Coordinates of C-alpha atoms in Angstrom, one line a residue:
M138 CA 3.8 9.6 11.6
C139 CA 4.0 12.7 9.6
G140 CA 4.3 14.3 6.2
I141 CA 7.6 15.4 4.7
A142 CA 8.6 17.6 1.8
G143 CA 11.6 19.5 0.5
F144 CA 13.9 20.4 -2.4
F145 CA 17.6 20.8 -3.3
G146 CA 18.2 23.7 -5.7
R147 CA 16.0 26.5 -6.9
G148 CA 13.2 27.6 -4.5
T149 CA 12.3 29.6 -1.5
I150 CA 11.1 28.9 2.0
D151 CA 7.6 29.9 0.9
D152 CA 7.8 27.1 -1.7
G153 CA 8.6 24.7 1.1
K154 CA 5.8 25.9 3.2
S155 CA 3.4 25.7 0.3
M156 CA 4.5 22.1 -0.3
I157 CA 3.9 20.9 3.3
E158 CA 0.6 22.8 3.5
K159 CA -0.7 20.5 0.8
I160 CA -0.4 17.5 3.1
R161 CA -1.2 19.2 6.5
Y162 CA -3.6 16.4 7.4
R163 CA -0.6 14.1 7.7
G164 CA 0.7 16.2 10.6
P165 CA -1.8 18.5 12.3
D166 CA 0.3 19.1 15.5
F167 CA 3.1 21.2 14.0
R168 CA 4.4 22.4 10.6
D169 CA 7.6 24.1 9.7
A170 CA 10.1 24.5 6.9
I171 CA 13.7 25.5 6.9
V172 CA 16.2 26.5 4.3
N173 CA 19.9 25.8 4.7
E174 CA 22.0 27.1 1.8
N175 CA 19.9 25.8 -1.2
V176 CA 18.3 22.9 0.6
C177 CA 14.8 23.1 2.0
L178 CA 13.3 20.5 4.5
A179 CA 9.7 20.8 5.5
H180 CA 7.7 18.8 8.0
A181 CA 4.1 18.2 9.2
R182 CA 4.1 16.5 12.6
L183 CA 1.7 14.0 14.1
S184 CA 3.0 13.6 17.6
I185 CA 3.3 10.0 18.7
I186 CA 6.6 9.6 20.6
D187 CA 8.0 12.4 22.8
L188 CA 5.1 14.9 22.6
S189 CA 7.4 17.8 23.6
T190 CA 8.2 20.7 21.2
S191 CA 11.8 19.8 21.4
A192 CA 11.0 16.8 19.1
N193 CA 9.5 19.0 16.4
Q194 CA 11.0 18.8 12.9
P195 CA 12.9 19.6 10.8
M196 CA 15.5 18.8 13.5
F197 CA 19.2 19.6 13.6
N198 CA 21.8 17.7 15.5
R199 CA 23.6 19.5 18.3
E200 CA 26.5 20.5 16.1
R201 CA 24.0 21.7 13.4
T202 CA 25.9 19.7 10.8
H203 CA 22.9 17.5 9.9
C204 CA 19.2 18.2 9.6
I205 CA 16.4 15.7 9.2
T206 CA 12.7 15.5 8.2
F207 CA 11.3 12.1 9.0
N208 CA 8.0 10.3 8.5
G209 CA 7.4 7.0 10.4
E210 CA 8.5 5.1 13.5
I211 CA 11.7 3.3 14.4
Y212 CA 10.5 0.5 16.7
N213 CA 14.0 -0.5 18.0
F214 CA 15.2 3.1 18.6
V215 CA 15.4 2.7 22.4
T216 CA 17.9 -0.2 21.9
L217 CA 19.8 1.7 19.3
K218 CA 20.0 4.8 21.5
E219 CA 21.4 2.7 24.4
D220 CA 24.1 1.3 22.0
L221 CA 24.9 4.9 20.9
I222 CA 25.2 6.1 24.5
R223 CA 27.5 3.2 25.4
S224 CA 29.8 4.1 22.4
G225 CA 30.0 7.7 23.6
F226 CA 27.1 9.5 21.9
N227 CA 25.4 10.4 25.1
D228 CA 24.3 14.0 24.6
F229 CA 20.6 13.5 23.6
K230 CA 18.2 16.4 24.1
T231 CA 14.9 14.5 23.2
H232 CA 13.3 11.1 23.8
S233 CA 12.4 10.8 20.1
D234 CA 13.5 8.3 17.4
T235 CA 14.1 11.2 15.1
E236 CA 17.2 12.3 17.1
V237 CA 18.4 8.7 17.2
L238 CA 18.4 8.7 13.3
L239 CA 20.5 11.9 13.2
V240 CA 23.1 10.4 15.5
L241 CA 23.1 7.1 13.7
Y242 CA 23.8 8.9 10.4
K243 CA 26.6 10.8 12.0
K244 CA 28.2 7.6 13.2
Y245 CA 27.5 5.1 10.4
G246 CA 26.4 7.1 7.3
K247 CA 24.2 5.1 4.9
E248 CA 25.2 1.9 6.7
M249 CA 22.8 3.0 9.4
L250 CA 19.9 1.6 7.3
S251 CA 20.8 -2.0 8.1
L252 CA 20.2 -1.3 11.8
L253 CA 16.6 0.0 11.5
N254 CA 13.5 -1.9 12.3
G255 CA 10.5 0.3 11.4
M256 CA 8.4 2.0 8.8
F257 CA 10.0 5.2 7.5
V258 CA 10.9 7.7 4.9
F259 CA 13.5 10.3 5.9
A260 CA 15.7 13.0 4.3
I261 CA 18.9 14.1 6.0
H262 CA 20.7 17.1 4.8
D263 CA 24.4 16.5 5.4
I264 CA 25.6 20.2 5.5
E265 CA 29.3 19.3 5.6
K266 CA 29.1 17.1 2.5
K267 CA 26.5 19.3 0.8
E268 CA 24.4 16.1 0.3
L269 CA 20.9 15.0 0.7
F270 CA 20.4 11.4 1.9
I271 CA 16.9 9.9 1.5
A272 CA 15.7 6.4 2.4
R273 CA 12.5 4.3 2.5
D274 CA 11.7 1.3 4.7
R275 CA 12.1 -2.2 3.5
M276 CA 8.5 -3.1 2.7
G277 CA 7.3 0.3 1.5
K278 CA 5.0 1.3 4.4
K279 CA 5.8 5.0 4.0
P280 CA 5.6 6.7 0.6
L281 CA 8.0 9.1 -1.2
Y282 CA 7.7 10.9 -4.5
Y283 CA 10.5 12.8 -6.2
S284 CA 11.3 14.7 -9.3
E285 CA 14.7 15.8 -10.9
T286 CA 14.1 19.0 -12.8
K287 CA 16.5 21.2 -14.7
D288 CA 17.4 23.2 -11.6
S289 CA 15.9 21.4 -8.6
F290 CA 15.5 18.0 -6.9
V291 CA 12.0 17.9 -5.3
F292 CA 10.6 15.3 -2.9
A293 CA 7.5 14.8 -0.7
S294 CA 5.3 12.2 0.9
E295 CA 2.6 12.7 -1.7
L296 CA 2.4 13.7 -5.3
K297 CA 0.3 16.9 -4.7
S298 CA 3.1 18.2 -2.6
V299 CA 5.8 17.6 -5.3
T300 CA 3.7 19.4 -7.9
A301 CA 3.3 22.4 -5.6
H302 CA 7.0 23.3 -6.3
P303 CA 7.2 25.8 -9.1
S304 CA 9.8 23.8 -11.1
V305 CA 7.6 20.7 -11.4
S306 CA 5.2 20.2 -14.3
K307 CA 2.0 18.2 -14.4
E308 CA 2.1 16.3 -17.7
I309 CA 0.4 12.9 -17.8
N310 CA 2.5 9.8 -18.5
Y311 CA 0.6 7.7 -20.9
E312 CA 2.7 4.7 -20.2
S313 CA 1.5 5.0 -16.6
L314 CA -2.1 5.5 -17.6
N315 CA -1.8 2.2 -19.6
R316 CA -0.4 0.4 -16.6
Y317 CA -3.1 1.9 -14.3
L318 CA -5.8 0.4 -16.6
T319 CA -4.2 -3.0 -16.0
F320 CA -3.2 -2.8 -12.4
D321 CA -5.9 -0.5 -10.9
Y322 CA -3.0 1.6 -9.5
I323 CA 0.3 3.1 -10.7
P324 CA 3.1 0.6 -10.0
A325 CA 6.5 2.1 -8.9
P326 CA 8.8 3.5 -9.9
E327 CA 6.6 5.5 -12.2
S328 CA 3.8 7.9 -11.1
I329 CA 0.9 9.1 -13.2
L330 CA 3.0 12.2 -14.2
K331 CA 6.0 12.4 -16.4
N332 CA 9.3 12.9 -14.6
I333 CA 7.9 12.2 -11.1
Y334 CA 8.9 8.9 -9.6
K335 CA 8.3 6.8 -6.5
L336 CA 11.2 5.7 -4.4
E337 CA 10.8 1.9 -4.2
P338 CA 10.9 -0.2 -1.0
A339 CA 14.3 -0.6 0.6
Q340 CA 16.0 2.0 -1.6
Y341 CA 18.0 5.1 -0.8
L342 CA 19.1 8.1 -2.8
I343 CA 22.1 10.5 -2.5
V344 CA 21.7 13.9 -4.1
R345 CA 24.4 16.5 -4.8
N346 CA 24.0 19.7 -6.6
H347 CA 20.3 18.9 -7.1
K348 CA 21.1 15.7 -9.0
I349 CA 20.9 12.0 -8.0
V350 CA 24.4 10.7 -7.8
E351 CA 23.7 7.3 -6.1
K352 CA 20.6 5.1 -5.9
D353 CA 20.6 1.6 -4.6
N354 CA 18.9 -1.1 -2.5
Y355 CA 20.2 -1.5 1.0
W356 CA 18.2 -4.7 1.7
K357 CA 16.9 -7.5 -0.5
H358 CA 14.5 -10.4 0.0
N359 CA 16.2 -13.8 0.5
F360 CA 14.3 -17.1 -0.2
T361 CA 17.0 -19.5 1.0
E362 CA 15.1 -22.1 2.9
A363 CA 15.9 -22.7 6.5
S364 CA 16.4 -26.2 7.9
I365 CA 13.5 -26.3 10.3
T366 CA 10.6 -28.6 11.2
F367 CA 7.0 -27.4 11.0
P368 CA 6.5 -27.5 14.8
E369 CA 9.7 -25.5 15.3
A370 CA 8.6 -23.0 12.7
V371 CA 5.2 -22.5 14.4
T372 CA 7.0 -21.8 17.7
K373 CA 9.5 -19.4 16.1
F374 CA 6.7 -17.6 14.2
D375 CA 4.8 -17.3 17.4
N376 CA 7.7 -15.6 19.2
L377 CA 8.6 -13.3 16.3
L378 CA 5.0 -12.1 15.8
N379 CA 4.5 -11.6 19.5
D380 CA 7.7 -9.5 19.7
A381 CA 6.8 -7.5 16.6
T382 CA 3.4 -6.7 18.0
A383 CA 4.8 -5.8 21.4
R384 CA 7.2 -3.4 19.7
R385 CA 4.4 -1.7 17.9
L386 CA 2.5 -1.0 21.1
M387 CA 5.0 1.7 22.0
S388 CA 3.2 5.0 22.0
D389 CA 2.8 8.2 24.1
V390 CA -0.8 8.6 22.7
P391 CA -3.9 6.3 22.8
L392 CA -3.6 3.1 20.7
G393 CA -6.1 0.6 19.3
I394 CA -6.5 -2.3 16.9
F395 CA -8.3 -2.6 13.5
L396 CA -10.5 -5.7 13.9
S397 CA -12.3 -6.8 10.8
G398 CA -13.2 -10.3 12.0
G399 CA -10.7 -11.9 9.6
L400 CA -7.8 -14.1 10.6
D401 CA -5.0 -11.5 10.2
S402 CA -6.5 -8.6 12.2
S403 CA -7.8 -11.1 14.8
T404 CA -4.3 -12.5 15.2
I405 CA -2.8 -9.0 15.8
A406 CA -5.6 -8.3 18.3
Y407 CA -4.7 -11.5 20.1
Y408 CA -1.0 -10.5 20.5
A409 CA -1.8 -6.9 21.4
Q410 CA -4.1 -8.0 24.2
K411 CA -1.6 -10.6 25.3
N412 CA 1.1 -7.9 25.7
S413 CA -1.2 -5.3 27.3
T414 CA -1.9 -4.8 31.0
Q415 CA -5.3 -3.4 30.3
K416 CA -8.1 -4.0 27.8
V417 CA -7.0 -3.0 24.3
K418 CA -9.5 -1.0 22.2
T419 CA -10.6 -2.8 19.0
F420 CA -12.5 -1.1 16.1
S421 CA -14.6 -2.6 13.3
I422 CA -17.2 -1.5 10.9
G423 CA -20.3 -3.2 9.6
F424 CA -22.4 -3.0 6.4
E425 CA -26.1 -3.1 5.7
N426 CA -25.5 -5.7 2.9
P427 CA -25.1 -9.1 4.7
S428 CA -22.7 -10.3 1.9
Y429 CA -20.2 -7.7 3.0
D430 CA -20.9 -7.5 6.7
E431 CA -18.4 -9.0 9.2
Q432 CA -19.3 -7.3 12.4
D433 CA -20.5 -10.5 14.1
Y434 CA -17.2 -12.2 13.4
A435 CA -15.3 -9.2 14.9
K436 CA -17.6 -9.2 17.9
S437 CA -16.9 -12.9 18.6
V438 CA -13.2 -12.3 18.5
A439 CA -13.5 -9.3 20.8
E440 CA -15.5 -11.4 23.3
K441 CA -13.0 -14.2 23.1
L442 CA -10.0 -11.9 23.7
G443 CA -11.8 -9.6 26.2
T444 CA -11.1 -6.4 24.3
E445 CA -12.9 -3.1 24.6
H446 CA -14.8 -3.2 21.3
Y447 CA -16.3 -0.4 19.2
V448 CA -18.5 -0.8 16.1
S449 CA -19.9 1.6 13.5
V450 CA -22.1 0.6 10.5
L451 CA -21.3 2.2 7.2
T452 CA -24.6 2.8 5.3
A453 CA -24.9 3.1 1.5
S454 CA -25.8 6.8 1.7
E455 CA -22.8 7.5 3.9
T456 CA -20.5 5.6 1.5
L457 CA -21.7 7.5 -1.5
N458 CA -21.1 10.8 0.3
L459 CA -17.6 9.6 1.2
I460 CA -16.6 9.5 -2.5
D461 CA -16.6 13.3 -2.7
T462 CA -14.8 13.5 0.7
I463 CA -12.0 11.1 -0.1
Y464 CA -11.1 11.2 -3.8
P465 CA -10.4 14.9 -4.1
L466 CA -7.5 14.2 -1.7
V467 CA -6.2 11.2 -3.8
D468 CA -3.5 12.6 -6.1
E469 CA -3.0 9.5 -8.2
P470 CA -5.8 7.5 -9.9
F471 CA -6.5 4.5 -7.6
A472 CA -9.2 2.0 -8.2
D473 CA -9.2 -0.2 -5.1
A474 CA -12.6 0.6 -3.8
S475 CA -11.8 -0.7 -0.3
L476 CA -10.1 2.7 0.2
I477 CA -13.7 3.9 1.1
P478 CA -14.3 1.5 4.1
T479 CA -10.7 1.8 5.1
Y480 CA -11.1 5.6 5.3
Y481 CA -14.4 5.2 7.3
L482 CA -12.7 2.8 9.7
S483 CA -9.8 5.2 10.1
A484 CA -12.1 8.1 10.8
F485 CA -14.1 6.1 13.3
T486 CA -11.0 4.8 15.0
R487 CA -9.4 8.3 15.2
K488 CA -12.2 9.5 17.4
S489 CA -10.8 7.4 20.2
V490 CA -7.1 6.8 19.4
T491 CA -4.1 8.2 17.4
V492 CA -2.4 4.9 16.6
A493 CA -3.8 1.6 15.3
L494 CA -2.4 -1.8 14.5
G495 CA -3.6 -3.8 11.5
G496 CA -3.1 -7.1 9.8
D497 CA -1.6 -6.0 6.5
G498 CA 1.1 -8.2 4.9
S499 CA -0.1 -11.6 5.9
D500 CA -1.7 -12.4 2.6
E501 CA 1.5 -11.7 0.6
L502 CA 3.8 -13.4 3.0
L503 CA 1.6 -16.5 3.6
A504 CA -0.1 -17.2 0.2
G505 CA -3.4 -15.9 1.5
Y506 CA -4.9 -14.5 -1.7
P507 CA -7.3 -16.6 -3.8
T508 CA -4.8 -16.1 -6.7
F509 CA -2.3 -18.4 -5.0
I510 CA -5.0 -21.1 -4.8
S511 CA -5.9 -20.4 -8.4
D512 CA -2.4 -21.4 -9.3
K513 CA -3.2 -24.9 -8.3
F514 CA -6.4 -25.0 -10.4
K515 CA -4.5 -23.5 -13.3
S516 CA -2.1 -26.5 -13.5
L517 CA -5.1 -28.8 -13.6
F518 CA -6.9 -26.8 -16.3
R519 CA -3.9 -26.8 -18.5
V520 CA -4.7 -30.3 -19.6
F521 CA -7.9 -29.1 -21.3
P522 CA -7.6 -28.0 -25.0
K523 CA -7.7 -24.2 -25.6
P524 CA -11.1 -24.4 -27.4
M525 CA -12.7 -26.1 -24.5
V526 CA -11.5 -23.5 -22.0
Q527 CA -12.7 -20.7 -24.4
M528 CA -16.1 -22.5 -24.5
M529 CA -16.2 -22.6 -20.7
L530 CA -15.4 -18.8 -20.6
T531 CA -18.3 -18.2 -23.0
V532 CA -20.7 -20.2 -20.9
F533 CA -19.7 -18.4 -17.7
N534 CA -19.8 -15.0 -19.3
N535 CA -23.4 -15.7 -20.3
M536 CA -24.4 -16.6 -16.7
P537 CA -26.3 -13.9 -14.7
A538 CA -23.8 -11.7 -12.8
S539 CA -24.0 -11.8 -9.1
D540 CA -23.5 -8.7 -6.9
K541 CA -22.3 -10.7 -3.9
N542 CA -18.9 -10.1 -2.4
I543 CA -16.3 -12.3 -4.2
S544 CA -19.1 -14.4 -5.7
F545 CA -18.5 -17.8 -7.3
D546 CA -19.2 -16.5 -10.8
F547 CA -16.9 -13.5 -10.3
K548 CA -14.1 -15.8 -9.2
V549 CA -14.5 -18.2 -12.1
K550 CA -14.7 -15.4 -14.7
Q551 CA -11.6 -13.7 -13.2
F552 CA -9.8 -17.1 -13.2
L553 CA -10.6 -17.7 -16.9
R554 CA -9.6 -14.1 -18.0
G555 CA -6.1 -14.1 -19.3
F556 CA -5.9 -17.9 -18.8
F557 CA -3.6 -18.4 -21.7
S558 CA -1.2 -15.6 -20.8
S559 CA 2.4 -16.3 -19.5
K560 CA 2.8 -17.6 -16.0
N561 CA 4.5 -14.3 -15.0
H562 CA 1.4 -12.3 -16.0
I563 CA -1.5 -14.4 -14.9
H564 CA -1.7 -13.2 -11.3
Q565 CA -2.0 -9.6 -12.4
L566 CA -4.6 -10.4 -14.9
W567 CA -6.6 -12.2 -12.1
L568 CA -6.2 -9.2 -9.8
G569 CA -6.5 -6.3 -12.3
S570 CA -9.0 -4.7 -14.6
F571 CA -8.5 -4.3 -18.4
L572 CA -6.9 -7.0 -20.5
P573 CA -4.4 -5.9 -23.2
E574 CA -7.0 -6.5 -26.0
E575 CA -9.6 -4.5 -24.1
K576 CA -7.3 -1.5 -23.8
K577 CA -6.8 -1.4 -27.6
L578 CA -10.6 -0.9 -27.9
L579 CA -10.7 1.6 -24.9
L580 CA -7.9 4.0 -25.6
K581 CA -8.1 6.5 -28.4
E582 CA -5.9 5.6 -31.3
N583 CA -3.4 8.4 -31.1
I584 CA -2.7 7.5 -27.4
Y585 CA -2.6 3.7 -27.9
N586 CA -0.2 4.0 -30.9
N587 CA 2.3 6.0 -28.9
I588 CA 2.4 3.6 -25.9
L589 CA 5.5 1.5 -26.0
D590 CA 4.5 -1.2 -23.6
K591 CA 1.1 -2.1 -25.1
S592 CA 0.3 -4.9 -22.7
G593 CA 1.3 -2.8 -19.6
L594 CA 2.8 -6.0 -18.3
S595 CA 6.6 -5.7 -19.0
L596 CA 7.2 -4.4 -15.5
I597 CA 6.1 -7.8 -14.1
D598 CA 8.7 -9.5 -16.3
L599 CA 11.4 -7.2 -14.9
H600 CA 10.4 -8.1 -11.3
F601 CA 10.5 -11.8 -12.0
K602 CA 13.9 -11.3 -13.6
N603 CA 15.2 -9.3 -10.6
S604 CA 13.7 -11.7 -8.1
P605 CA 16.2 -13.5 -5.7
P606 CA 16.8 -17.1 -6.6
G607 CA 13.8 -19.3 -5.9
D608 CA 10.9 -21.3 -7.4
D609 CA 7.9 -20.0 -9.2
Y610 CA 6.0 -19.4 -6.0
Q611 CA 8.8 -17.4 -4.4
K612 CA 9.2 -15.3 -7.5
T613 CA 5.5 -14.6 -7.6
S614 CA 5.7 -13.6 -3.9
Y615 CA 8.5 -11.2 -4.7
Y616 CA 6.3 -9.6 -7.5
Y617 CA 3.6 -9.0 -4.9
Y618 CA 6.1 -7.5 -2.5
Q619 CA 7.3 -5.0 -5.1
T620 CA 3.9 -4.0 -6.6
Y621 CA 0.6 -5.0 -5.1
L622 CA 1.7 -4.7 -1.4
P623 CA 3.3 -1.2 -1.5
D624 CA 1.4 0.3 -4.4
D625 CA -2.1 -0.9 -3.6
I626 CA -2.5 -2.3 0.0
L627 CA 0.0 0.0 1.8
F628 CA -0.9 3.0 -0.4
K629 CA -4.6 2.5 0.6
V630 CA -3.9 2.2 4.3
D631 CA -1.4 5.1 4.3
R632 CA -3.8 7.5 2.6
A633 CA -7.0 6.4 4.4
S634 CA -5.3 6.7 7.8
M635 CA -3.3 9.9 7.1
Y636 CA -6.3 11.7 5.7
N637 CA -7.6 11.2 9.3
S638 CA -4.3 12.0 11.0
L639 CA -4.1 8.3 12.2
E640 CA -1.0 6.2 12.3
V641 CA -1.3 2.6 11.3
R642 CA 1.3 -0.1 12.1
A643 CA 1.7 -3.6 10.6
P644 CA 3.4 -6.2 12.8
F645 CA 3.4 -8.8 10.0
L646 CA 5.7 -6.5 8.1
D647 CA 8.4 -6.5 10.8
V648 CA 11.7 -7.2 9.1
E649 CA 12.4 -10.2 11.4
V650 CA 9.0 -11.7 10.6
V651 CA 9.4 -11.1 6.9
E652 CA 12.8 -12.6 6.7
F653 CA 11.7 -15.7 8.7
L654 CA 8.6 -16.3 6.6
N655 CA 10.6 -15.9 3.4
S656 CA 12.8 -18.8 4.6
L657 CA 9.9 -21.2 4.9
P658 CA 8.9 -23.7 2.2
K659 CA 5.6 -23.2 0.4
S660 CA 4.2 -26.4 2.1
F661 CA 4.3 -24.5 5.4
K662 CA 2.2 -21.7 4.0
Q663 CA -0.2 -23.5 1.6
K664 CA -1.8 -26.9 2.3
G665 CA -4.1 -28.3 -0.3
F666 CA -6.3 -25.5 -1.5
S667 CA -5.8 -23.3 1.5
G668 CA -3.3 -20.6 2.4
K669 CA -1.8 -19.4 5.7
H670 CA -1.4 -22.9 6.9
I671 CA 1.2 -22.1 9.6
L672 CA -0.8 -19.1 10.8
K673 CA -4.0 -21.1 11.1
K674 CA -2.2 -23.8 13.1
M675 CA -0.5 -21.3 15.3
M676 CA -3.8 -19.6 16.2
E677 CA -5.8 -22.8 17.0
G678 CA -7.2 -22.6 20.5
R679 CA -6.5 -18.8 20.6
L680 CA -9.2 -17.6 18.3
P681 CA -12.7 -19.0 17.5
E682 CA -12.4 -21.8 15.0
N683 CA -14.9 -20.2 12.6
I684 CA -12.5 -17.2 12.4
I685 CA -9.5 -19.3 11.6
Y686 CA -11.0 -21.4 8.9
R687 CA -13.6 -19.2 7.3
P688 CA -13.0 -18.2 3.6
K689 CA -11.3 -14.9 2.9
K690 CA -13.8 -12.1 2.3
G691 CA -11.7 -9.0 1.6
F692 CA -12.8 -5.5 2.6
G693 CA -15.2 -4.6 -0.2
I694 CA -18.3 -2.6 -0.8
P695 CA -21.3 -3.5 -3.1
L696 CA -20.1 -1.6 -6.1
S697 CA -21.9 -3.6 -8.7
D698 CA -25.3 -2.8 -7.3
W699 CA -24.5 0.8 -6.7
I700 CA -23.3 1.3 -10.3
R701 CA -26.7 0.1 -11.4
K702 CA -28.6 2.2 -9.0
D703 CA -27.3 4.9 -6.6
L704 CA -24.2 5.8 -8.6
K705 CA -25.6 5.2 -12.1
K706 CA -26.3 8.8 -13.1
K707 CA -23.0 10.2 -11.6
I708 CA -20.8 7.5 -13.2
E709 CA -22.5 7.7 -16.6
E710 CA -22.2 11.5 -16.7
C711 CA -18.5 11.2 -15.9
L712 CA -17.6 8.3 -18.2
L713 CA -19.6 9.4 -21.3
D714 CA -18.3 13.0 -21.2
E715 CA -15.9 13.1 -24.2
T716 CA -12.3 13.2 -23.2
E717 CA -8.9 13.0 -25.0
F718 CA -8.3 9.5 -23.5
F719 CA -11.1 7.0 -24.2
N720 CA -13.5 5.8 -26.8
T721 CA -17.0 6.5 -25.5
V722 CA -18.6 3.9 -27.8
Y723 CA -16.6 1.2 -26.0
I724 CA -17.4 2.6 -22.6
Q725 CA -21.1 2.7 -23.5
K726 CA -20.9 -0.9 -24.4
I727 CA -19.5 -2.1 -21.0
L728 CA -22.0 0.2 -19.2
N729 CA -24.9 -1.3 -21.1
E730 CA -23.7 -4.9 -20.4
H731 CA -23.4 -4.0 -16.7
Q732 CA -26.7 -2.3 -16.4
S733 CA -28.5 -5.2 -18.1
G734 CA -27.0 -7.7 -15.8
K735 CA -25.3 -9.5 -18.8
A736 CA -21.9 -8.9 -17.1
N737 CA -20.4 -7.6 -13.9
H738 CA -18.0 -4.9 -15.2
R739 CA -17.7 -3.2 -11.8
K740 CA -13.9 -3.4 -11.9
L741 CA -13.6 -1.9 -15.4
I742 CA -16.2 0.8 -14.7
W743 CA -14.8 1.8 -11.3
N744 CA -11.3 1.9 -12.8
L745 CA -12.4 4.3 -15.5
Y746 CA -14.5 6.4 -13.1
M747 CA -11.6 6.8 -10.6
F748 CA -9.2 7.9 -13.4
L749 CA -11.6 10.5 -14.8
Y750 CA -12.6 11.7 -11.3
W751 CA -8.9 12.1 -10.5
Y752 CA -8.2 13.9 -13.8
K753 CA -11.0 16.4 -13.4
Q754 CA -10.0 17.2 -9.8
F755 CA -6.3 17.3 -10.3
Y756 CA -6.5 19.6 -13.3
K757 CA -9.4 21.8 -12.3

């Protein structure tokens, strides 16, 4: 796990070193930059596999015809290396997956991508062809930003590294700002800045003469349903997830497991312990607020599995202090507040290990989010006349707002928000912050009038259009795979872990697991008003029953209460400071409603706070 950066075109080696220095926390063990002709590759290394200096990057092949900078892990690299040796490529100088990538590229070119099982972003300079070949993993575990300027192509793991190059400007993209207000993050391929983009999952680029000459997907989701019975599916899922977890235990440094006490992380802890000859280390955090605290659940799983368990309690005062630790590092506005506990868990875990496994991906693959359950209620509520639903919304909006984690009133109000929108948009309106009509009141007139996609939702229609053939559920799943999973969940985990020089691996996102779960009918995943049906059945008898069947809690913090108390002054000073973006009269209105308890506007307020916090840090 590392950080990468580079450029093709105008620039110096000092520019490359400056770019990689911006993300040094991603790779504290070694940093370097090289320039070959007019291509620079830079690397910050976090040593995981082959700790020797011979595995440092940027790395040349033996013939010095190709050079690579690589972030991630290739879990099947040993098998691939054995195949290469059998075919005559037997002159390896390291035990690293990095060198295997170089040899695979020499033999197969871009067709190598179909062979890889892992999480990765890499850039290979093909010196003979005078090309730069860049690729990202199938599910978007590892990030890549890039910009095509007048005289350079610039790329890096993070935005701040791209903007460190002298040819890249820092002009805000107002279309992206508009989408951020809807999504709580910037959905790919755009970034918050004009002319800087994100490489999307399962995509590759070829660059010549500092211009992109080819861009395509090398893998796509497939929802063709397999002919399989439910018991057969349980057995196959068990074998695939077991193997995926076992592959991710490969490490030359200490390794542990994130254990929240939820079904997903507990499942990964089960398979990790099953495949380990000694007690695995598990890590969880607790909260003072009992509505958010899950440490007792995590402890019960650790006792059941016999792991070596570590717990740390995140206090309110520590959390508030973490805001000024974390967010100056976040180079795009990002309003998922679970970044804070994820960062704290990563920092706590990093004290003992360098690699951790987590349960990310299960909710998207197995209809685990409450939004999938809401779909069922939506079809029932469609029979009611529109005036009746609007009356219900008024009644619930006038109810006292609860500060509990995912409270009943919060779920109902989110469910009714955007209820009459199109079926393509309703999941995002349930998940996100500002509705289209609210943004018209929020944004200053000159900005709003110049935004083309007023709703901020047209990207969703594009993903539904580009989805592989399937039913509405499968198309919705595809939308999650392309947006919420890589740009929120995986962004959060990547940044929280990398800010602490910790590598996090996700067995549920193994390509074999993903392809198999995509082939299953919805009935195997969702039963009645409950998701993850096949996973729950598979884990019966392996985990405590109260873990398997308890409601989903998420990984939240008591923001509503803090906005009214501990964070009140700090947030109001930030939000009511006149800016070029927002109407302070409207902001004052939602602050007043929140402070009085008339409404729970925590999502809207936090969304605005995170944008303005980012803006003042990024442009200071």
